[in-house]
Structure formats: structure tokens, C-alpha cells
PDB file of C-alpha atoms in Angstrom:
ATOM      1  CA  MET J   5      49.059 -94.857 -98.642  1.00 87.00           C
ATOM      2  CA  SER J   6      50.833 -91.608 -97.805  1.00 91.00           C
ATOM      3  CA  TRP J   7      50.922 -90.773 -94.109  1.00 93.00           C
ATOM      4  CA  GLU J   8      48.710 -87.777 -94.907  1.00 93.00           C
ATOM      5  CA  SER J   9      45.738 -90.062 -95.524  1.00 92.00           C
ATOM      6  CA  SER J  10      46.884 -92.692 -93.006  1.00 94.00           C
ATOM      7  CA  ALA J  11      46.538 -90.033 -90.308  1.00 95.00           C
ATOM      8  CA  GLU J  12      42.972 -89.388 -91.487  1.00 95.00           C
ATOM      9  CA  TYR J  13      42.146 -93.090 -91.261  1.00 96.00           C
ATOM     10  CA  TYR J  14      43.517 -93.205 -87.730  1.00 97.00           C
ATOM     11  CA  ARG J  15      41.519 -90.125 -86.726  1.00 97.00           C
ATOM     12  CA  ILE J  16      38.243 -91.278 -88.299  1.00 97.00           C
ATOM     13  CA  ILE J  17      38.486 -94.794 -86.865  1.00 97.00           C
ATOM     14  CA  ASN J  18      39.228 -93.625 -83.336  1.00 97.00           C
ATOM     15  CA  GLN J  19      36.565 -90.924 -83.406  1.00 97.00           C
ATOM     16  CA  ALA J  20      34.000 -93.469 -84.598  1.00 97.00           C
ATOM     17  CA  VAL J  21      34.956 -95.954 -81.868  1.00 96.00           C
ATOM     18  CA  ARG J  22      34.672 -93.262 -79.211  1.00 96.00           C
ATOM     19  CA  ALA J  23      31.295 -92.151 -80.574  1.00 96.00           C
ATOM     20  CA  ARG J  24      29.953 -95.702 -80.413  1.00 94.00           C
ATOM     21  CA  LEU J  25      31.523 -96.951 -77.199  1.00 94.00           C
ATOM     22  CA  GLY J  26      31.847 -93.663 -75.318  1.00 93.00           C
ATOM     23  CA  GLY J  27      34.208 -92.158 -72.801  1.00 90.00           C
ATOM     24  CA  LEU J  28      37.854 -92.992 -73.178  1.00 95.00           C
ATOM     25  CA  ARG J  29      37.370 -95.814 -75.671  1.00 95.00           C
ATOM     26  CA  SER J  30      39.598 -96.002 -78.735  1.00 96.00           C
ATOM     27  CA  ALA J  31      40.462 -98.517 -81.434  1.00 96.00           C
ATOM     28  CA  ARG J  32      42.799-101.445 -80.911  1.00 95.00           C
ATOM     29  CA  CYS J  33      44.640-101.505 -84.199  1.00 95.00           C
ATOM     30  CA  LEU J  34      47.875-102.440 -85.902  1.00 96.00           C
ATOM     31  CA  MET J  35      49.286-100.235 -88.660  1.00 96.00           C
ATOM     32  CA  TRP J  36      52.005-100.997 -91.143  1.00 96.00           C
ATOM     33  CA  SER J  37      53.193 -97.686 -92.565  1.00 95.00           C
ATOM     34  CA  PHE J  38      55.168 -97.836 -95.808  1.00 95.00           C
ATOM     35  CA  ASP J  39      57.813 -95.445 -97.029  1.00 96.00           C
ATOM     36  CA  PHE J  40      55.546 -93.962 -99.670  1.00 94.00           C
ATOM     37  CA  GLY J  41      58.474 -92.793-101.779  1.00 95.00           C
ATOM     38  CA  GLU J  42      59.468 -96.411-102.319  1.00 96.00           C
ATOM     39  CA  ILE J  43      55.901 -97.398-103.234  1.00 95.00           C
ATOM     40  CA  GLU J  44      55.484 -94.458-105.624  1.00 94.00           C
ATOM     41  CA  ALA J  45      58.683 -95.438-107.425  1.00 96.00           C
ATOM     42  CA  LEU J  46      57.403 -98.987-107.934  1.00 97.00           C
ATOM     43  CA  GLN J  47      54.041 -97.711-109.187  1.00 95.00           C
ATOM     44  CA  HIS J  48      55.424 -95.352-111.778  1.00 94.00           C
ATOM     45  CA  ALA J  49      58.046 -97.854-112.931  1.00 97.00           C
ATOM     46  CA  GLY J  50      55.281-100.397-113.531  1.00 95.00           C
ATOM     47  CA  ARG J  51      56.898-102.804-111.060  1.00 97.00           C
ATOM     48  CA  TRP J  52      53.570-104.112-109.827  1.00 97.00           C
ATOM     49  CA  ASP J  53      54.890-107.566-108.966  1.00 97.00           C
ATOM     50  CA  ASP J  54      57.394-106.013-106.569  1.00 98.00           C
ATOM     51  CA  ALA J  55      54.695-103.770-105.114  1.00 97.00           C
ATOM     52  CA  THR J  56      52.452-106.796-104.641  1.00 98.00           C
ATOM     53  CA  ALA J  57      55.204-108.608-102.759  1.00 98.00           C
ATOM     54  CA  GLU J  58      55.555-105.613-100.438  1.00 97.00           C
ATOM     55  CA  MET J  59      51.816-105.532 -99.812  1.00 98.00           C
ATOM     56  CA  ILE J  60      51.641-109.255 -99.079  1.00 98.00           C
ATOM     57  CA  ALA J  61      54.579-109.033 -96.672  1.00 98.00           C
ATOM     58  CA  ALA J  62      52.891-106.164 -94.821  1.00 98.00           C
ATOM     59  CA  ALA J  63      49.573-108.016 -94.566  1.00 98.00           C
ATOM     60  CA  GLN J  64      51.339-111.106 -93.247  1.00 98.00           C
ATOM     61  CA  ARG J  65      53.070-109.002 -90.578  1.00 98.00           C
ATOM     62  CA  LEU J  66      49.674-107.719 -89.451  1.00 98.00           C
ATOM     63  CA  GLU J  67      48.277-111.244 -89.414  1.00 98.00           C
ATOM     64  CA  ARG J  68      51.167-112.423 -87.246  1.00 98.00           C
ATOM     65  CA  GLY J  69      50.556-109.429 -84.991  1.00 97.00           C
ATOM     66  CA  GLY J  70      47.043-110.620 -84.216  1.00 97.00           C
ATOM     67  CA  ALA J  71      44.814-108.558 -86.521  1.00 97.00           C
ATOM     68  CA  ASP J  72      41.261-109.829 -87.062  1.00 96.00           C
ATOM     69  CA  PHE J  73      40.953-108.368 -90.557  1.00 97.00           C
ATOM     70  CA  VAL J  74      42.911-106.129 -92.922  1.00 98.00           C
ATOM     71  CA  VAL J  75      42.198-102.826 -94.651  1.00 98.00           C
ATOM     72  CA  ILE J  76      44.376-101.440 -97.424  1.00 98.00           C
ATOM     73  CA  CYS J  77      44.199 -97.683 -96.823  1.00 96.00           C
ATOM     74  CA  THR J  78      44.559 -96.669-100.453  1.00 96.00           C
ATOM     75  CA  ASN J  79      42.458 -97.147-103.571  1.00 96.00           C
ATOM     76  CA  THR J  80      45.323 -97.633-106.029  1.00 97.00           C
ATOM     77  CA  MET J  81      46.906-100.514-104.159  1.00 97.00           C
ATOM     78  CA  HIS J  82      43.669-102.475-104.311  1.00 97.00           C
ATOM     79  CA  ARG J  83      45.124-103.416-107.676  1.00 97.00           C
ATOM     80  CA  MET J  84      46.626-106.365-105.814  1.00 97.00           C
ATOM     81  CA  ALA J  85      43.814-106.888-103.289  1.00 98.00           C
ATOM     82  CA  ASP J  86      43.016-110.384-104.571  1.00 97.00           C
ATOM     83  CA  GLN J  87      46.655-111.490-104.284  1.00 98.00           C
ATOM     84  CA  VAL J  88      46.903-110.069-100.763  1.00 98.00           C
ATOM     85  CA  GLN J  89      43.684-111.786 -99.739  1.00 98.00           C
ATOM     86  CA  ALA J  90      44.921-115.108-101.138  1.00 98.00           C
ATOM     87  CA  ALA J  91      48.150-114.841 -99.117  1.00 98.00           C
ATOM     88  CA  ILE J  92      46.552-114.391 -95.676  1.00 98.00           C
ATOM     89  CA  GLY J  93      43.963-116.175 -93.599  1.00 98.00           C
ATOM     90  CA  LEU J  94      42.162-112.971 -92.591  1.00 96.00           C
ATOM     91  CA  PRO J  95      39.277-111.160 -94.302  1.00 97.00           C
ATOM     92  CA  LEU J  96      40.228-108.125 -96.378  1.00 98.00           C
ATOM     93  CA  LEU J  97      37.707-105.277 -96.386  1.00 98.00           C
ATOM     94  CA  HIS J  98      37.793-103.947 -99.950  1.00 98.00           C
ATOM     95  CA  ILE J  99      37.534-100.160-100.197  1.00 98.00           C
ATOM     96  CA  ALA J 100      35.203-100.199-103.206  1.00 97.00           C
ATOM     97  CA  ASP J 101      32.487-102.246-101.488  1.00 98.00           C
ATOM     98  CA  PRO J 102      31.301 -99.891 -98.705  1.00 97.00           C
ATOM     99  CA  THR J 103      31.531 -97.017-101.183  1.00 97.00           C
ATOM    100  CA  ALA J 104      29.364 -98.766-103.760  1.00 98.00           C
ATOM    101  CA  GLU J 105      26.914 -99.937-101.125  1.00 97.00           C
ATOM    102  CA  ARG J 106      26.418 -96.379 -99.873  1.00 97.00           C
ATOM    103  CA  ILE J 107      25.898 -95.137-103.433  1.00 98.00           C
ATOM    104  CA  ARG J 108      23.311 -97.803-104.156  1.00 97.00           C
ATOM    105  CA  SER J 109      21.520 -97.181-100.865  1.00 97.00           C
ATOM    106  CA  ALA J 110      21.177 -93.535-101.955  1.00 98.00           C
ATOM    107  CA  GLY J 111      19.386 -94.729-105.087  1.00 97.00           C
ATOM    108  CA  LEU J 112      22.190 -93.651-107.410  1.00 98.00           C
ATOM    109  CA  ARG J 113      23.796 -95.584-110.233  1.00 97.00           C
ATOM    110  CA  LYS J 114      25.807 -93.368-112.602  1.00 98.00           C
ATOM    111  CA  VAL J 115      28.946 -92.108-110.886  1.00 98.00           C
ATOM    112  CA  GLY J 116      32.088 -90.200-111.735  1.00 98.00           C
ATOM    113  CA  LEU J 117      35.419 -91.519-110.463  1.00 98.00           C
ATOM    114  CA  LEU J 118      38.416 -89.419-109.431  1.00 98.00           C
ATOM    115  CA  GLY J 119      41.688 -91.014-108.380  1.00 97.00           C
ATOM    116  CA  THR J 120      45.182 -91.727-109.565  1.00 97.00           C
ATOM    117  CA  ALA J 121      45.629 -92.513-113.236  1.00 97.00           C
ATOM    118  CA  PHE J 122      46.016 -96.158-112.223  1.00 97.00           C
ATOM    119  CA  THR J 123      42.607 -96.178-110.516  1.00 97.00           C
ATOM    120  CA  MET J 124      40.821 -94.204-113.230  1.00 97.00           C
ATOM    121  CA  GLU J 125      42.315 -96.013-116.209  1.00 97.00           C
ATOM    122  CA  GLN J 126      42.822 -99.625-115.136  1.00 96.00           C
ATOM    123  CA  ASP J 127      39.993-102.084-114.582  1.00 95.00           C
ATOM    124  CA  PHE J 128      40.755-103.423-111.088  1.00 96.00           C
ATOM    125  CA  TYR J 129      38.613-100.743-109.424  1.00 96.00           C
ATOM    126  CA  LYS J 130      36.099 -99.676-112.068  1.00 95.00           C
ATOM    127  CA  GLY J 131      35.490-103.307-112.927  1.00 96.00           C
ATOM    128  CA  ARG J 132      34.511-104.149-109.365  1.00 97.00           C
ATOM    129  CA  LEU J 133      32.098-101.221-109.221  1.00 98.00           C
ATOM    130  CA  VAL J 134      30.502-102.327-112.493  1.00 97.00           C
ATOM    131  CA  ASP J 135      30.543-106.117-112.200  1.00 97.00           C
ATOM    132  CA  ARG J 136      29.883-106.572-108.498  1.00 96.00           C
ATOM    133  CA  HIS J 137      27.717-103.542-107.771  1.00 97.00           C
ATOM    134  CA  GLY J 138      26.071-102.663-111.072  1.00 97.00           C
ATOM    135  CA  LEU J 139      27.280 -99.066-111.216  1.00 98.00           C
ATOM    136  CA  ASP J 140      27.840 -97.068-114.395  1.00 98.00           C
ATOM    137  CA  VAL J 141      31.266 -95.426-113.988  1.00 98.00           C
ATOM    138  CA  LEU J 142      32.503 -92.309-115.776  1.00 98.00           C
ATOM    139  CA  VAL J 143      36.102 -91.067-115.657  1.00 98.00           C
ATOM    140  CA  PRO J 144      37.391 -87.641-116.725  1.00 98.00           C
ATOM    141  CA  ALA J 145      38.853 -86.948-120.139  1.00 97.00           C
ATOM    142  CA  GLU J 146      42.548 -87.675-120.662  1.00 97.00           C
ATOM    143  CA  ASP J 147      43.836 -84.174-119.865  1.00 97.00           C
ATOM    144  CA  ASP J 148      41.689 -83.989-116.749  1.00 98.00           C
ATOM    145  CA  ARG J 149      42.884 -87.416-115.611  1.00 98.00           C
ATOM    146  CA  ALA J 150      46.467 -86.211-115.938  1.00 98.00           C
ATOM    147  CA  LEU J 151      45.663 -83.128-113.862  1.00 98.00           C
ATOM    148  CA  VAL J 152      43.942 -85.106-111.121  1.00 98.00           C
ATOM    149  CA  HIS J 153      46.863 -87.548-110.975  1.00 97.00           C
ATOM    150  CA  ARG J 154      49.484 -84.788-110.898  1.00 97.00           C
ATOM    151  CA  VAL J 155      47.815 -82.963-108.014  1.00 98.00           C
ATOM    152  CA  ILE J 156      47.673 -86.160-105.962  1.00 97.00           C
ATOM    153  CA  TYR J 157      51.374 -86.973-106.335  1.00 96.00           C
ATOM    154  CA  GLU J 158      52.890 -83.498-106.498  1.00 96.00           C
ATOM    155  CA  GLU J 159      50.719 -81.843-103.864  1.00 97.00           C
ATOM    156  CA  LEU J 160      48.335 -83.887-101.715  1.00 96.00           C
ATOM    157  CA  VAL J 161      50.664 -86.704-100.665  1.00 94.00           C
ATOM    158  CA  GLN J 162      53.181 -84.000 -99.783  1.00 94.00           C
ATOM    159  CA  GLY J 163      50.721 -82.179 -97.521  1.00 93.00           C
ATOM    160  CA  ARG J 164      49.955 -79.333 -99.928  1.00 95.00           C
ATOM    161  CA  THR J 165      46.416 -78.139-100.686  1.00 96.00           C
ATOM    162  CA  GLU J 166      46.450 -75.367-103.268  1.00 97.00           C
ATOM    163  CA  PRO J 167      43.383 -73.163-103.988  1.00 97.00           C
ATOM    164  CA  SER J 168      44.124 -73.356-107.718  1.00 98.00           C
ATOM    165  CA  SER J 169      44.040 -77.158-107.587  1.00 98.00           C
ATOM    166  CA  ARG J 170      40.774 -77.130-105.673  1.00 97.00           C
ATOM    167  CA  GLN J 171      39.280 -74.956-108.419  1.00 98.00           C
ATOM    168  CA  ALA J 172      40.671 -77.290-111.069  1.00 98.00           C
ATOM    169  CA  TYR J 173      39.073 -80.276-109.328  1.00 98.00           C
ATOM    170  CA  ARG J 174      35.773 -78.379-109.175  1.00 98.00           C
ATOM    171  CA  GLU J 175      35.917 -77.975-112.940  1.00 98.00           C
ATOM    172  CA  VAL J 176      36.709 -81.660-113.475  1.00 98.00           C
ATOM    173  CA  ILE J 177      33.788 -82.610-111.247  1.00 98.00           C
ATOM    174  CA  ALA J 178      31.494 -80.226-113.119  1.00 98.00           C
ATOM    175  CA  GLY J 179      32.528 -81.914-116.366  1.00 98.00           C
ATOM    176  CA  LEU J 180      31.539 -85.307-114.992  1.00 98.00           C
ATOM    177  CA  VAL J 181      28.180 -83.917-113.857  1.00 98.00           C
ATOM    178  CA  GLU J 182      27.577 -82.472-117.322  1.00 98.00           C
ATOM    179  CA  ARG J 183      28.086 -85.981-118.704  1.00 98.00           C
ATOM    180  CA  GLY J 184      25.424 -87.357-116.401  1.00 98.00           C
ATOM    181  CA  ALA J 185      27.211 -88.314-113.180  1.00 98.00           C
ATOM    182  CA  GLU J 186      24.707 -88.437-110.321  1.00 98.00           C
ATOM    183  CA  ALA J 187      27.524 -88.589-107.764  1.00 98.00           C
ATOM    184  CA  VAL J 188      31.318 -88.531-107.683  1.00 98.00           C
ATOM    185  CA  ILE J 189      33.601 -90.999-105.919  1.00 98.00           C
ATOM    186  CA  LEU J 190      36.698 -89.492-104.337  1.00 98.00           C
ATOM    187  CA  GLY J 191      38.644 -92.600-105.274  1.00 97.00           C
ATOM    188  CA  CYS J 192      41.980 -91.605-103.813  1.00 95.00           C
ATOM    189  CA  THR J 193      42.320 -91.427-100.053  1.00 94.00           C
ATOM    190  CA  GLU J 194      44.109 -88.059-100.227  1.00 95.00           C
ATOM    191  CA  ILE J 195      41.487 -86.218-102.313  1.00 97.00           C
ATOM    192  CA  MET J 196      39.352 -85.586 -99.245  1.00 94.00           C
ATOM    193  CA  LEU J 197      42.145 -83.316 -98.033  1.00 95.00           C
ATOM    194  CA  LEU J 198      41.356 -80.949-100.930  1.00 97.00           C
ATOM    195  CA  VAL J 199      37.742 -81.380-102.030  1.00 97.00           C
ATOM    196  CA  ARG J 200      34.670 -80.632 -99.913  1.00 96.00           C
ATOM    197  CA  PRO J 201      30.929 -81.241-100.483  1.00 96.00           C
ATOM    198  CA  GLU J 202      30.432 -77.615-101.499  1.00 97.00           C
ATOM    199  CA  ASP J 203      32.798 -78.169-104.425  1.00 97.00           C
ATOM    200  CA  SER J 204      30.274 -80.371-106.216  1.00 97.00           C
ATOM    201  CA  ALA J 205      26.714 -80.020-107.459  1.00 98.00           C
ATOM    202  CA  VAL J 206      26.158 -83.742-106.789  1.00 98.00           C
ATOM    203  CA  PRO J 207      26.944 -85.883-103.730  1.00 98.00           C
ATOM    204  CA  LEU J 208      30.573 -86.787-103.107  1.00 98.00           C
ATOM    205  CA  PHE J 209      31.418 -90.224-101.750  1.00 98.00           C
ATOM    206  CA  ASP J 210      34.676 -90.078 -99.820  1.00 97.00           C
ATOM    207  CA  THR J 211      36.327 -93.498 -99.866  1.00 97.00           C
ATOM    208  CA  THR J 212      38.564 -92.616 -96.916  1.00 96.00           C
ATOM    209  CA  ALA J 213      35.684 -91.963 -94.537  1.00 96.00           C
ATOM    210  CA  LEU J 214      33.470 -94.742 -95.889  1.00 98.00           C
ATOM    211  CA  HIS J 215      36.235 -97.352 -95.678  1.00 98.00           C
ATOM    212  CA  ALA J 216      37.295 -96.303 -92.179  1.00 97.00           C
ATOM    213  CA  GLU J 217      33.714 -96.320 -90.933  1.00 97.00           C
ATOM    214  CA  ALA J 218      33.112 -99.740 -92.484  1.00 98.00           C
ATOM    215  CA  ALA J 219      36.198-101.019 -90.657  1.00 98.00           C
ATOM    216  CA  VAL J 220      34.701 -99.840 -87.380  1.00 97.00           C
ATOM    217  CA  ASP J 221      31.386-101.528 -88.270  1.00 96.00           C
ATOM    218  CA  LEU J 222      33.208-104.795 -88.870  1.00 96.00           C
ATOM    219  CA  ALA J 223      35.321-104.516 -85.722  1.00 95.00           C
ATOM    220  CA  VAL J 224      32.359-103.702 -83.476  1.00 92.00           C
ATOM    221  CA  ALA J 225      30.274-106.485 -84.989  1.00 90.00           C
ATOM    222  CA  GLY J 226      33.111-108.945 -84.474  1.00 80.00           C
ATOM    223  CA  ALA J 227      33.622-107.848 -80.882  1.00 66.00           C
TER     224      ALA J 227
END
């Protein structure tokens, strides 16, 4: 939800539309951009009801603006995806679904998950991958989860990509592979700013790119 990853969504979506439609074509889209500092404060204070109210209000603004469907451009805030969906009359494209579908189409089942502590430790995301898509999900050990979370909030959402953090993520990924992960989900939309395919011995599934591309699929199909 930081503007660092929002900018990547905007770039990926518009590049995909141009690639499909050609020439000067670009995406018609509405974006509600939060003050991420306010959202982060609600997250870490455990004020999820207040965060949910903010998310619903934003989705309703987009609905009133004429959107055909909604994407929440963050994994963590899919914690309230069901409440947002219930509050609007538009479809909500859940970030976990195109990711899981791509994993399954590659013939893979056992995956590692990197993301914020909220995404790695709570069930709203892992549960969907398991219950709806039949995946076996591994998360890093406690110390590694803390490291992954810290890098996201102290570096990536602030536009910093440190070589030492990239190496640390490589080691966390290697640990997941040693435990049997056949692939790793980059389950925070800022992680793609730091980690590249060459940092992993198994395929990486970038939720930012997969979600943005799925949004274009849906928009083009609807058009």
C-alpha cells in the first residue's frame, strides 16, 4: 500500500495494456492512495476495525467514481477483503487467487510465503491458499519472519533497497527451500523491489506483477 509498490502497479498495468492494445493505449483507472503512515500506525496498534473502515470508505469512493472492479494493491490489507467486498457492489479481485492459480498451473503445491508478519502469521492469507487452492504453505522461522517484516517497514516502503537485506532474504528463501518449498510467494507488494529470480533456487511468484496482470485480464475481458 506504500506508493513505492503503487507506482509499480501503475507501471505494470499500463505496460500490459499497451502491449495488448498497442500504440498509445493505456489503462483507464481510478486510484485511491492512502497516507501509508496512517495505515501503518493502525496496523501495528492492532486497530483493524479502524483500518477496515478506511478500506471500505476508499472502495466506496472508487465505486462512486465509476470503477468496474476493485483491486487492493497490498497483501496485508486483504485481511479485510471480505468486509470490503460485502460493502460494495463491485467484484474484488483477490491478490491470492491469481498467484495460487499460476502456482498450480506450474504443477507446484508446496510453497514458501514471505510477507509482513501479519500475512505470514495470520490465517486470512495462508488459509485462502490452503482451503481454496489446496496449497501447502510454509513460513519462515520466528526470527526470520521478524527480519522479513522489519526490512519491509524500515526499508522497502521507504524506498531503500540494501544489499545486506537482499542477502538476508536470500538466506531466508534458502531455508524455505531446504524445508521442501518448491516455490516462494513474494507475498508483500514491496518485496519485488528487493528480490529477483536469481536470488532463489526455486521459482518466485511475485504477487505485485501477478495481481496487476490479472487486473488487466479482467479489464480487457470486460471491455
